[in-house]
Coordinates of C-alpha atoms and ligand atoms in Angstrom, one line a residue:
M1 CA 45.6 3.5 -34.4
D2 CA 44.9 1.8 -31.2
F3 CA 41.3 1.9 -30.1
A4 CA 39.9 1.7 -26.5
I5 CA 36.4 1.1 -27.9
E6 CA 35.3 -0.3 -31.3
T7 CA 31.7 -1.0 -32.1
I8 CA 30.4 -2.6 -35.3
N9 CA 26.7 -2.2 -36.0
L10 CA 25.9 -2.3 -32.3
T11 CA 22.1 -2.3 -31.9
K12 CA 19.7 -2.4 -29.0
K13 CA 15.9 -2.8 -29.4
Y14 CA 13.5 -2.4 -26.5
G15 CA 10.7 -4.5 -27.9
S16 CA 9.9 -2.8 -31.1
K17 CA 11.4 0.5 -29.9
A18 CA 15.0 1.4 -31.1
G19 CA 17.5 2.3 -28.3
C20 CA 20.6 2.3 -30.6
T21 CA 20.8 1.3 -34.3
D22 CA 23.9 0.1 -36.1
V23 CA 26.3 2.1 -34.0
C24 CA 29.8 2.1 -35.4
L25 CA 32.2 4.0 -33.2
R26 CA 36.0 4.1 -32.7
V27 CA 37.4 5.7 -29.7
P28 CA 41.1 6.2 -29.8
R29 CA 43.0 5.2 -26.6
G30 CA 44.0 7.9 -24.3
Q31 CA 41.5 10.5 -25.5
I32 CA 38.6 12.2 -23.9
F33 CA 35.6 11.3 -26.1
G34 CA 32.4 13.3 -25.9
F35 CA 29.2 11.5 -26.7
L36 CA 26.4 14.0 -27.5
G37 CA 22.8 13.9 -28.4
P38 CA 19.4 15.1 -27.4
N39 CA 17.3 13.5 -24.6
G40 CA 16.3 9.9 -25.6
A41 CA 18.9 9.7 -28.4
G42 CA 20.4 6.5 -27.1
K43 CA 23.5 7.7 -25.2
S44 CA 22.9 5.8 -22.0
T45 CA 21.7 2.7 -23.9
L46 CA 25.1 2.5 -25.7
V47 CA 27.1 3.0 -22.4
K48 CA 25.0 0.3 -20.7
M49 CA 25.7 -2.1 -23.5
L50 CA 29.4 -1.4 -23.3
V51 CA 29.7 -1.9 -19.5
G52 CA 27.6 -5.0 -19.6
L53 CA 24.3 -3.9 -18.1
L54 CA 22.3 -4.5 -21.3
Y55 CA 22.8 -7.2 -23.9
P56 CA 23.0 -5.9 -27.4
T57 CA 20.3 -7.1 -29.7
S58 CA 22.9 -7.5 -32.5
G59 CA 26.3 -6.2 -33.5
Q60 CA 29.7 -6.4 -31.9
A61 CA 32.0 -4.4 -29.7
K62 CA 35.5 -4.5 -28.3
L63 CA 36.8 -2.8 -25.2
L64 CA 40.6 -2.5 -24.9
G65 CA 40.9 -5.0 -27.6
Y66 CA 38.6 -7.7 -26.1
P67 CA 35.0 -8.7 -26.8
L68 CA 32.4 -7.3 -24.3
N69 CA 32.0 -8.9 -20.9
N70 CA 35.5 -10.1 -20.6
I71 CA 36.0 -10.3 -16.8
K72 CA 39.7 -9.2 -16.9
I73 CA 38.7 -6.1 -18.8
K74 CA 35.8 -5.3 -16.5
K75 CA 38.3 -4.9 -13.7
K76 CA 39.9 -2.1 -15.7
L77 CA 36.6 -0.2 -16.3
G78 CA 35.2 2.6 -14.3
F79 CA 31.5 3.6 -14.7
L80 CA 29.5 6.4 -13.3
P81 CA 25.8 5.8 -14.2
E82 CA 23.4 8.7 -14.9
N83 CA 21.1 9.6 -12.0
F84 CA 23.6 8.1 -9.6
R85 CA 21.9 6.6 -6.5
Y86 CA 23.7 4.1 -4.3
H87 CA 23.0 2.6 -0.9
D88 CA 22.3 5.8 1.0
W89 CA 22.3 4.1 4.4
L90 CA 26.0 3.4 4.1
T91 CA 28.7 5.8 4.9
C92 CA 30.8 7.0 2.0
H93 CA 33.7 4.8 3.2
Q94 CA 31.4 1.7 3.5
L95 CA 30.1 2.4 0.0
L96 CA 33.7 2.6 -1.4
E97 CA 34.6 -0.6 0.5
F98 CA 31.6 -2.4 -1.0
H99 CA 32.6 -1.3 -4.5
S100 CA 36.3 -2.2 -3.9
K101 CA 35.1 -5.7 -3.0
L102 CA 33.1 -5.9 -6.2
Y103 CA 36.2 -5.0 -8.1
G104 CA 38.3 -7.5 -6.2
I105 CA 40.5 -4.9 -4.6
N106 CA 41.6 -6.5 -1.3
G107 CA 44.1 -6.3 1.5
P108 CA 46.1 -3.1 2.2
E109 CA 45.5 -2.0 -1.4
R110 CA 41.8 -1.4 -0.6
N111 CA 42.3 1.4 1.9
K112 CA 45.1 2.9 -0.2
R113 CA 42.7 3.2 -3.2
I114 CA 39.9 4.5 -1.1
S115 CA 42.0 7.2 0.4
A116 CA 43.3 8.1 -3.1
V117 CA 39.9 8.5 -4.7
L118 CA 38.5 10.4 -1.7
E119 CA 41.3 12.9 -2.1
T120 CA 40.8 13.1 -5.9
V121 CA 37.1 13.9 -5.7
G122 CA 37.4 16.2 -2.7
L123 CA 35.6 14.1 -0.1
A124 CA 38.5 13.4 2.2
G125 CA 37.4 14.0 5.8
K126 CA 33.7 13.3 4.8
E127 CA 34.1 9.5 4.4
H128 CA 32.4 8.6 7.7
Q129 CA 29.2 10.5 6.9
K130 CA 26.2 8.6 5.6
I131 CA 25.5 9.0 1.9
R132 CA 21.9 10.1 2.7
T133 CA 23.3 13.2 4.5
F134 CA 25.3 14.2 1.4
S135 CA 24.1 17.0 -0.9
K136 CA 23.4 16.0 -4.6
G137 CA 26.8 17.3 -5.6
M138 CA 28.6 15.3 -2.9
Q139 CA 26.6 12.2 -3.9
Q140 CA 27.8 12.7 -7.5
R141 CA 31.4 13.0 -6.2
A142 CA 30.9 9.7 -4.3
G143 CA 29.7 8.1 -7.5
L144 CA 32.8 9.4 -9.3
A145 CA 35.0 8.1 -6.5
C146 CA 33.4 4.6 -7.0
A147 CA 34.2 4.8 -10.8
L148 CA 37.8 5.8 -10.0
L149 CA 38.4 2.9 -7.6
P150 CA 40.0 0.4 -10.0
D151 CA 42.4 3.1 -11.4
P152 CA 40.6 2.5 -14.7
E153 CA 42.1 2.2 -18.1
L154 CA 38.7 3.2 -19.6
I155 CA 36.1 5.2 -17.7
F156 CA 32.5 5.8 -18.7
L157 CA 30.8 8.9 -17.2
D158 CA 27.1 9.4 -17.9
E159 CA 26.4 13.0 -17.2
P160 CA 29.0 13.3 -14.4
T161 CA 28.4 17.0 -13.6
S162 CA 24.6 17.2 -13.8
A163 CA 24.3 17.9 -10.1
L164 CA 27.4 20.0 -9.6
D165 CA 27.8 23.7 -9.2
P166 CA 30.3 25.6 -11.5
L167 CA 33.2 25.0 -9.1
G168 CA 32.3 21.3 -8.9
R169 CA 32.2 21.2 -12.7
L170 CA 35.6 22.8 -12.9
E171 CA 37.0 20.2 -10.5
V172 CA 35.5 17.4 -12.6
R173 CA 37.2 18.9 -15.7
R174 CA 40.4 18.9 -13.8
I175 CA 40.0 15.3 -12.8
L176 CA 39.2 14.3 -16.5
L177 CA 42.4 16.0 -17.7
Q178 CA 44.4 14.3 -14.9
L179 CA 43.0 10.9 -16.0
K180 CA 43.9 11.7 -19.6
A181 CA 47.4 12.7 -18.6
R182 CA 47.8 9.2 -16.9
G183 CA 46.7 7.5 -20.2
T184 CA 43.1 6.7 -19.2
T185 CA 40.5 6.8 -22.0
V186 CA 37.4 8.8 -20.9
F187 CA 34.0 8.3 -22.5
L188 CA 31.9 11.2 -21.5
N189 CA 28.1 11.5 -22.1
S190 CA 27.1 15.1 -21.6
H191 CA 24.5 17.7 -22.4
L192 CA 26.8 20.5 -21.3
L193 CA 28.3 21.3 -24.7
S194 CA 30.5 24.1 -23.5
E195 CA 32.0 21.7 -21.0
V196 CA 32.6 19.0 -23.7
E197 CA 34.2 21.7 -25.8
M198 CA 36.7 22.5 -23.1
V199 CA 38.1 18.9 -22.6
C200 CA 37.2 16.5 -25.4
D201 CA 39.5 15.5 -28.2
T202 CA 36.9 13.7 -30.3
V203 CA 33.1 13.9 -30.3
A204 CA 30.3 11.9 -31.8
F205 CA 26.7 13.0 -32.2
I206 CA 23.8 10.5 -31.9
K207 CA 20.2 11.2 -32.8
D208 CA 17.3 8.7 -32.8
G209 CA 19.7 5.9 -32.0
R210 CA 22.0 6.5 -34.9
I211 CA 25.4 8.2 -35.1
I212 CA 25.2 11.2 -37.3
R213 CA 28.7 12.4 -37.1
Q214 CA 32.0 11.5 -35.4
D215 CA 35.0 13.8 -35.8
S216 CA 37.8 15.5 -33.9
L217 CA 36.7 18.6 -32.0
E218 CA 39.2 20.7 -33.9
H219 CA 37.9 19.5 -37.2
I220 CA 34.3 20.1 -36.3
Q221 CA 35.1 23.6 -35.1
S222 CA 36.9 24.5 -38.3
S223 CA 35.0 22.7 -40.9
E224 CA 32.3 25.3 -41.3
I225 CA 32.6 29.0 -41.5
K226 CA 30.2 31.0 -39.4
M227 CA 29.4 34.5 -40.7
E228 CA 27.4 37.2 -39.0
L229 CA 25.9 40.0 -41.1
T230 CA 24.2 43.1 -39.9
I231 CA 21.7 44.1 -42.6
G232 CA 19.4 47.1 -43.0
K233 CA 16.2 47.0 -45.0
I234 CA 16.3 43.2 -45.2
N235 CA 13.6 41.8 -47.5
D236 CA 12.4 38.3 -48.5
T237 CA 14.5 38.2 -51.7
V238 CA 17.7 38.8 -49.6
K239 CA 16.6 36.1 -47.1
Q240 CA 16.0 33.7 -50.0
A241 CA 19.3 34.6 -51.7
L242 CA 21.3 34.1 -48.4
S243 CA 19.6 30.7 -47.7
N244 CA 20.5 29.6 -51.2
I245 CA 24.2 30.1 -50.5
A246 CA 24.4 29.1 -46.8
L247 CA 24.3 25.5 -45.4
S248 CA 22.0 26.9 -42.8
S249 CA 21.1 30.4 -41.5
Y250 CA 18.9 32.1 -38.9
I251 CA 17.8 35.7 -38.3
E252 CA 17.6 37.6 -35.1
G253 CA 16.4 41.2 -35.6
D254 CA 18.7 42.7 -38.3
I255 CA 21.5 40.2 -37.7
V256 CA 21.7 37.1 -40.0
T257 CA 24.0 34.2 -38.9
A258 CA 25.0 32.1 -41.9
F259 CA 27.1 28.9 -42.0
V260 CA 29.0 28.3 -45.3
N261 CA 31.5 25.6 -46.1
S262 CA 33.8 27.6 -48.4
E263 CA 35.8 30.8 -48.4
D264 CA 34.3 31.6 -51.8
D265 CA 30.9 31.8 -50.3
I266 CA 31.8 34.8 -48.2
P267 CA 31.8 37.5 -51.0
R268 CA 28.7 35.8 -52.4
L269 CA 26.9 36.5 -49.1
A270 CA 27.8 40.2 -49.4
E271 CA 26.6 40.3 -53.0
A272 CA 23.3 38.6 -52.1
V273 CA 22.6 41.5 -49.7
I274 CA 23.8 44.4 -51.8
N275 CA 22.4 43.2 -55.2
N276 CA 18.9 42.7 -53.7
G277 CA 18.3 46.2 -52.4
A278 CA 19.4 45.8 -48.7
Q279 CA 22.2 47.5 -46.9
L280 CA 25.2 45.7 -45.4
Y281 CA 26.4 47.4 -42.2
E282 CA 28.8 44.8 -40.9
M283 CA 30.0 41.3 -41.8
T284 CA 32.1 39.3 -39.3
R285 CA 33.6 35.9 -39.3
K286 CA 32.9 34.0 -36.1
R287 CA 34.2 30.7 -34.5
S288 CA 31.4 28.1 -34.7
S289 CA 30.6 26.7 -31.3
L290 CA 29.9 23.0 -30.5
E291 CA 26.5 24.1 -29.4
E292 CA 25.7 25.4 -32.9
T293 CA 27.0 22.3 -34.6
F294 CA 24.8 20.3 -32.2
I295 CA 21.7 22.3 -32.9
E296 CA 22.4 22.2 -36.6
L297 CA 23.0 18.4 -36.7
T298 CA 20.1 17.5 -34.4
G299 CA 17.8 19.9 -36.2
G300 CA 16.6 22.0 -33.3
V301 CA 16.5 25.4 -35.0
D302 CA 14.0 27.1 -37.4
N303 CA 15.5 28.6 -40.5
Ligands
LIG401 N1 14.4 0.1 -20.4 C1 13.9 0.7 -21.4 N2 12.7 0.2 -22.0 C2 12.1 0.8 -23.1 N3 12.7 1.8 -23.7 C3 13.8 2.4 -23.2 C4 14.4 1.8 -22.1 N4 15.6 2.6 -21.8 C5 15.6 3.5 -22.8 N5 14.6 3.4 -23.6 C6 14.3 4.2 -24.8 O1 15.4 4.2 -25.7 C7 15.7 5.5 -26.2 C8 17.1 5.9 -25.8 O2 17.1 6.1 -24.4 P1 18.5 6.5 -23.6 O3 18.2 6.5 -22.2 O4 19.6 5.6 -24.1 O5 18.7 8.0 -24.2 P2 19.7 9.1 -23.7 O6 20.4 9.6 -24.9 O7 20.6 8.6 -22.6 O8 18.8 10.2 -23.1 P3 19.0 11.3 -21.9 O9 19.8 12.4 -22.5 O10 17.6 11.7 -21.6 O11 19.7 10.6 -20.8 C9 14.6 6.4 -25.7 O12 13.6 6.4 -26.7 C10 14.1 5.7 -24.5 O13 12.7 6.0 -24.3
LIG402 MG1 21.0 9.1 -20.7

């Protein structure tokens, strides 16, 4: 398979503090790749190393088949940093001109690209307003416009929708799918798991600087079976018996949610309830959401 991003043991230390440790990732070309992890996990650190804003402490990486910091490749990269804040005394058009120059987009091509990206992000007609008069959402769109200027082959978006309202988020999802349709690889850092679930092909989870899982979204969603049991007269023996069978489980009132990894465990769950003096009112198979996988992997729930 052809990879847009390949990293081997990529590591960044901030003094003695770990930013990323031994990160090995492979991002297939043309996919939307979701990079997920709790606050401080190392998502931005990885992206900053890949776009050349931070030097790795050790390890290697290739972007579009070339080692990091290749100038030819940099012209094919788009990047929207987190907490986007550009020169707010400029008009949006001036900002885009400035970034076009940085990318080496000159001559008649420059205005053509600027008009195209303004149209894509929905800021056409607003380009002569100063960035400081823009709302947070408009500023984020202006940042996205900068990232789209080079018509990138690979684009890194670090929390691209954090300031956007639901309609704005929908538009960004539409833009991401358009980019994918044109063959662009999208690397998306996001906390918004439902959003990632709607657009990503592959996801990776990072925790404390280490990758804890990388898989296709389809595989992640189907690899565990989620069961919901409504139980009467639940007691400690039942709870213990269920947690012996399940990979993980949690209880809310009289409803137990249990994750198992085999079909054979489903009747065992029922037996664990019935044989230990409780009553089973309902048992339903549910689709596991990305949010649940995230919580399970990052250890955020009490059993
Ligand atoms: N410039 C820095 N100097 C020292 N430590 C840093 C620096 N930047 C990040 N870190 C630390 O590195 C770790 C990873 O931070 P990073 O910003 O990459 O996380 P993140 O996953 O992007 O988090 P968030 O979801 O909050 O954006 C954290 O412990 C953070 O405190
Ligand atoms: Mg971050």
